[in-house]
Short mmCIF file of C-alpha atoms in Angstrom, two decimals:
data_model
loop_
_atom_site.label_atom_id
_atom_site.label_comp_id
_atom_site.label_asym_id
_atom_site.label_seq_id
_atom_site.Cartn_x
_atom_site.Cartn_y
_atom_site.Cartn_z
CA LYS A 30 -8.20 8.10 17.80
CA ALA A 31 -8.87 4.56 16.58
CA GLY A 32 -7.03 3.46 13.44
CA VAL A 33 -8.34 1.54 10.48
CA THR A 34 -9.99 -1.66 11.67
CA GLN A 35 -10.20 -4.72 9.49
CA THR A 36 -12.13 -7.85 10.37
CA PRO A 37 -11.57 -10.69 10.54
CA ARG A 38 -7.75 -10.81 10.92
CA TYR A 39 -7.50 -14.36 9.63
CA LEU A 40 -9.78 -16.46 7.47
CA ILE A 41 -9.60 -19.91 5.93
CA LYS A 42 -11.98 -20.77 3.10
CA THR A 43 -12.27 -23.57 0.56
CA ARG A 44 -12.24 -23.20 -3.19
CA GLY A 45 -15.55 -22.15 -4.65
CA GLN A 46 -16.77 -20.42 -1.51
CA GLN A 47 -17.29 -16.70 -1.20
CA VAL A 48 -15.94 -14.34 1.44
CA THR A 49 -16.74 -10.87 2.75
CA LEU A 50 -14.11 -8.71 4.41
CA SER A 51 -14.87 -5.61 6.43
CA CYS A 52 -13.06 -2.31 6.91
CA SER A 53 -13.90 0.52 9.29
CA PRO A 54 -11.94 3.67 8.38
CA ILE A 55 -10.63 6.28 10.76
CA SER A 56 -13.48 8.42 12.03
CA GLY A 57 -14.05 11.25 9.58
CA HIS A 58 -12.21 9.58 6.70
CA ARG A 59 -14.45 9.22 3.68
CA SER A 60 -12.17 7.47 1.20
CA VAL A 61 -11.44 3.75 1.47
CA SER A 62 -9.11 1.82 -0.82
CA TRP A 63 -8.45 -1.91 -0.95
CA TYR A 64 -5.21 -3.65 -1.89
CA GLN A 65 -4.21 -7.28 -2.31
CA GLN A 66 -0.72 -8.19 -1.12
CA THR A 67 1.01 -11.40 -2.19
CA PRO A 68 4.70 -12.36 -2.10
CA GLY A 69 4.80 -12.71 -5.87
CA GLN A 70 2.80 -9.66 -6.98
CA GLY A 71 3.33 -7.22 -4.12
CA LEU A 72 0.62 -4.67 -3.40
CA GLN A 73 -2.02 -4.58 -6.10
CA PHE A 74 -4.78 -1.97 -6.15
CA LEU A 75 -8.31 -3.40 -6.07
CA PHE A 76 -10.65 -0.41 -5.82
CA GLU A 77 -11.34 2.91 -4.13
CA TYR A 78 -14.60 4.15 -2.68
CA PHE A 79 -15.57 7.67 -1.75
CA SER A 80 -19.01 8.77 -0.58
CA GLU A 81 -20.45 5.33 -1.30
CA THR A 82 -19.29 5.46 -4.94
CA GLN A 83 -16.54 3.44 -6.56
CA ARG A 84 -14.07 6.02 -7.88
CA ASN A 85 -11.36 3.79 -9.29
CA LYS A 86 -10.86 0.11 -10.01
CA GLY A 87 -7.81 -2.09 -10.52
CA ASN A 88 -7.32 -4.96 -12.94
CA PHE A 89 -9.05 -7.72 -11.04
CA PRO A 90 -11.79 -10.06 -12.30
CA GLY A 91 -15.44 -9.40 -11.58
CA ARG A 92 -15.34 -11.94 -8.76
CA PHE A 93 -13.87 -9.12 -6.68
CA SER A 94 -16.41 -6.50 -5.66
CA GLY A 95 -16.88 -3.96 -2.96
CA ARG A 96 -19.18 -1.37 -1.51
CA GLN A 97 -19.18 1.49 0.91
CA PHE A 98 -21.89 2.41 3.36
CA SER A 99 -23.13 5.83 4.42
CA ASN A 100 -20.95 5.70 7.54
CA SER A 101 -17.89 5.15 5.26
CA ARG A 102 -17.40 1.57 6.37
CA SER A 103 -16.52 -0.65 3.45
CA GLU A 104 -16.77 -4.31 2.56
CA MET A 105 -15.15 -6.30 -0.18
CA ASN A 106 -16.46 -9.58 -1.46
CA VAL A 107 -14.74 -12.32 -3.37
CA SER A 108 -16.94 -14.96 -4.96
CA THR A 109 -15.99 -18.41 -6.27
CA LEU A 110 -12.67 -18.40 -4.43
CA GLU A 111 -9.56 -19.75 -6.12
CA LEU A 112 -6.32 -20.91 -4.53
CA GLY A 113 -4.58 -17.88 -6.02
CA ASP A 114 -6.82 -15.56 -4.02
CA SER A 115 -4.85 -16.44 -0.89
CA ALA A 116 -3.33 -13.14 0.19
CA LEU A 117 -3.24 -10.34 2.71
CA TYR A 118 -6.06 -7.92 1.93
CA LEU A 119 -5.33 -4.41 3.10
CA CYS A 120 -7.72 -1.53 3.52
CA ALA A 121 -6.52 2.06 3.61
CA SER A 122 -8.49 5.16 4.50
CA SER A 123 -7.91 8.83 3.86
CA LEU A 124 -9.75 12.02 4.57
CA LEU A 125 -10.78 12.89 1.05
CA HIS A 126 -10.82 11.38 -2.40
CA SER A 127 -7.34 11.73 -3.93
CA ASP A 128 -5.85 12.55 -0.55
CA TYR A 129 -2.74 10.40 -0.25
CA GLY A 130 -2.35 10.47 3.49
CA TYR A 131 -3.31 6.79 3.49
CA THR A 132 -3.60 4.98 6.78
CA PHE A 133 -3.59 1.22 6.39
CA GLY A 134 -5.27 -1.36 8.56
CA SER A 135 -3.45 -4.50 9.69
CA GLY A 136 -5.13 -6.53 6.98
CA THR A 137 -7.11 -9.73 6.67
CA ARG A 138 -5.05 -12.82 5.91
CA LEU A 139 -7.16 -15.02 3.62
CA THR A 140 -6.11 -18.59 2.97
CA VAL A 141 -7.95 -20.60 0.34
CA VAL A 142 -7.56 -24.38 0.56
CA GLY B 29 1.63 -1.55 -17.99
CA GLN B 30 2.73 0.97 -15.40
CA GLN B 31 5.48 -0.29 -13.18
CA LEU B 32 7.72 0.89 -10.40
CA ASN B 33 11.18 -0.63 -10.24
CA GLN B 34 12.38 -0.60 -6.66
CA SER B 35 15.93 -1.49 -5.68
CA PRO B 36 17.61 -3.11 -4.04
CA GLN B 37 15.27 -6.01 -3.44
CA SER B 38 16.95 -6.71 -0.11
CA MET B 39 19.88 -5.46 1.89
CA PHE B 40 21.79 -6.44 4.97
CA ILE B 41 23.26 -3.65 7.03
CA GLN B 42 25.31 -3.17 10.15
CA GLU B 43 23.74 -1.08 12.87
CA GLY B 44 24.87 2.50 12.45
CA GLU B 45 25.25 2.33 8.67
CA ASP B 46 23.46 4.63 6.26
CA VAL B 47 20.96 3.05 3.87
CA SER B 48 19.80 4.11 0.44
CA MET B 49 17.05 2.72 -1.76
CA ASN B 50 15.26 4.04 -4.82
CA CYS B 51 12.37 3.67 -7.20
CA THR B 52 12.33 4.39 -10.90
CA SER B 53 9.74 4.27 -13.63
CA SER B 54 9.29 5.10 -17.27
CA SER B 55 6.10 6.98 -16.33
CA ILE B 56 5.63 10.40 -14.79
CA PHE B 57 4.30 10.66 -11.24
CA ASN B 58 2.46 13.45 -9.42
CA THR B 59 3.11 12.05 -5.96
CA TRP B 60 5.71 9.79 -4.38
CA LEU B 61 5.15 8.03 -1.07
CA TRP B 62 7.40 5.91 1.08
CA TYR B 63 5.97 3.28 3.45
CA LYS B 64 7.41 0.80 5.95
CA GLN B 65 5.74 -2.51 6.73
CA ASP B 66 6.45 -4.61 9.78
CA PRO B 67 5.50 -8.31 9.93
CA GLY B 68 1.78 -8.86 10.43
CA GLU B 69 0.93 -5.19 10.01
CA GLY B 70 -0.17 -2.87 7.24
CA PRO B 71 2.25 -0.35 5.69
CA VAL B 72 2.83 2.87 7.59
CA LEU B 73 3.40 6.12 5.72
CA LEU B 74 6.88 7.55 6.33
CA ILE B 75 7.19 10.42 3.88
CA ALA B 76 4.98 11.95 1.18
CA LEU B 77 6.39 14.04 -1.69
CA TYR B 78 4.22 16.21 -3.93
CA LYS B 79 6.57 18.32 -6.04
CA ALA B 80 9.46 17.59 -8.41
CA GLY B 81 12.77 18.23 -6.67
CA GLU B 82 11.18 18.21 -3.22
CA LEU B 83 13.45 16.95 -0.45
CA THR B 84 11.74 16.00 2.80
CA SER B 85 13.04 14.60 6.08
CA ASN B 86 11.36 12.69 8.86
CA GLY B 87 13.89 12.17 11.63
CA ARG B 88 16.70 10.01 10.26
CA LEU B 89 14.78 9.45 7.01
CA THR B 90 15.18 11.66 3.96
CA ALA B 91 13.37 11.24 0.66
CA GLN B 92 13.47 13.16 -2.61
CA PHE B 93 11.09 13.51 -5.55
CA GLY B 94 13.23 13.22 -8.67
CA ILE B 95 13.42 16.25 -10.94
CA THR B 96 12.24 14.21 -13.93
CA ARG B 97 9.23 13.05 -11.85
CA LYS B 98 10.11 9.47 -12.75
CA ASP B 99 12.09 8.50 -9.68
CA SER B 100 12.49 8.90 -5.94
CA PHE B 101 14.97 7.81 -3.30
CA LEU B 102 14.85 7.16 0.42
CA ASN B 103 17.88 7.44 2.70
CA ILE B 104 18.08 6.24 6.29
CA SER B 105 20.97 7.55 8.33
CA ALA B 106 22.60 5.78 11.28
CA SER B 107 20.38 2.70 11.09
CA ILE B 108 19.06 1.10 14.26
CA PRO B 109 17.51 -2.35 14.82
CA SER B 110 13.92 -1.08 14.61
CA ASP B 111 14.58 0.05 11.02
CA VAL B 112 14.30 -3.61 10.01
CA GLY B 113 11.28 -4.24 7.80
CA ILE B 114 10.06 -3.89 4.25
CA TYR B 115 10.11 -0.46 2.64
CA PHE B 116 7.76 0.32 -0.22
CA CYS B 117 7.75 3.22 -2.60
CA ALA B 118 4.40 4.17 -4.07
CA GLY B 119 3.32 6.74 -6.57
CA GLN B 120 0.32 8.35 -8.14
CA LEU B 121 0.62 8.46 -11.90
CA GLU B 122 0.08 11.70 -13.76
CA SER B 123 -2.28 9.79 -16.02
CA SER B 124 -4.41 8.35 -13.22
CA ALA B 125 -7.21 9.98 -11.23
CA SER B 126 -6.24 8.60 -7.89
CA LYS B 127 -4.86 5.09 -8.15
CA ILE B 128 -1.63 4.54 -6.23
CA ILE B 129 0.78 1.87 -7.46
CA PHE B 130 3.43 0.25 -5.28
CA GLY B 131 6.98 -0.90 -5.83
CA SER B 132 7.90 -4.48 -4.98
CA GLY B 133 9.61 -3.48 -1.74
CA THR B 134 13.10 -3.44 -0.21
CA ARG B 135 13.63 -5.85 2.67
CA LEU B 136 16.04 -4.35 5.19
CA SER B 137 17.79 -6.71 7.63
CA ILE B 138 20.44 -6.20 10.26
CA ARG B 139 23.65 -8.19 9.71
CA PRO B 140 24.47 -10.15 12.84
#
């Protein structure tokens, strides 16, 4: 079966712009989590969605937001981009909320210039 | 805040050697996970541990959930070139509903 699909794979934006990243989970998976990966900070938890509801949130500013649709696909949005937002954004899906059989996508590499 | 201390940060091995890495914390965990990440890809789950003292193997990989619930280790036996990559430990805190936190990773390289 298809894995977790993240689009786009690469993105270049300028400071002040906003960006929307997309994640399609494995068919049947209802939980989607987002992580930011940088060389300096490692993998940092952004948020988790289950059944279109945000279930948990990390320590990121309000510029970072997300949502989940009825088909479990998820998007995350970053507004007013800063240089420090350059990172690999990873989406992970699992069957149920609090199910830790995470499957990660290949990520979206965001570069802010 | 909550933190996982993963060590070593990097290691160079000869093919055929055994490898050991670990994660420790001052907090108690309900779940320990070990992932491997190859360049340009997302992490792939290797082993999941759900009970203190649990020892689980996946081929040449063996991981254990520490009895204090504050640590875990991963061993790789008879390393081969495709073992090269970054290994992450991750855990779900006892105090957290579902958030998983990650260690900083161990970069495994083959010594030429």
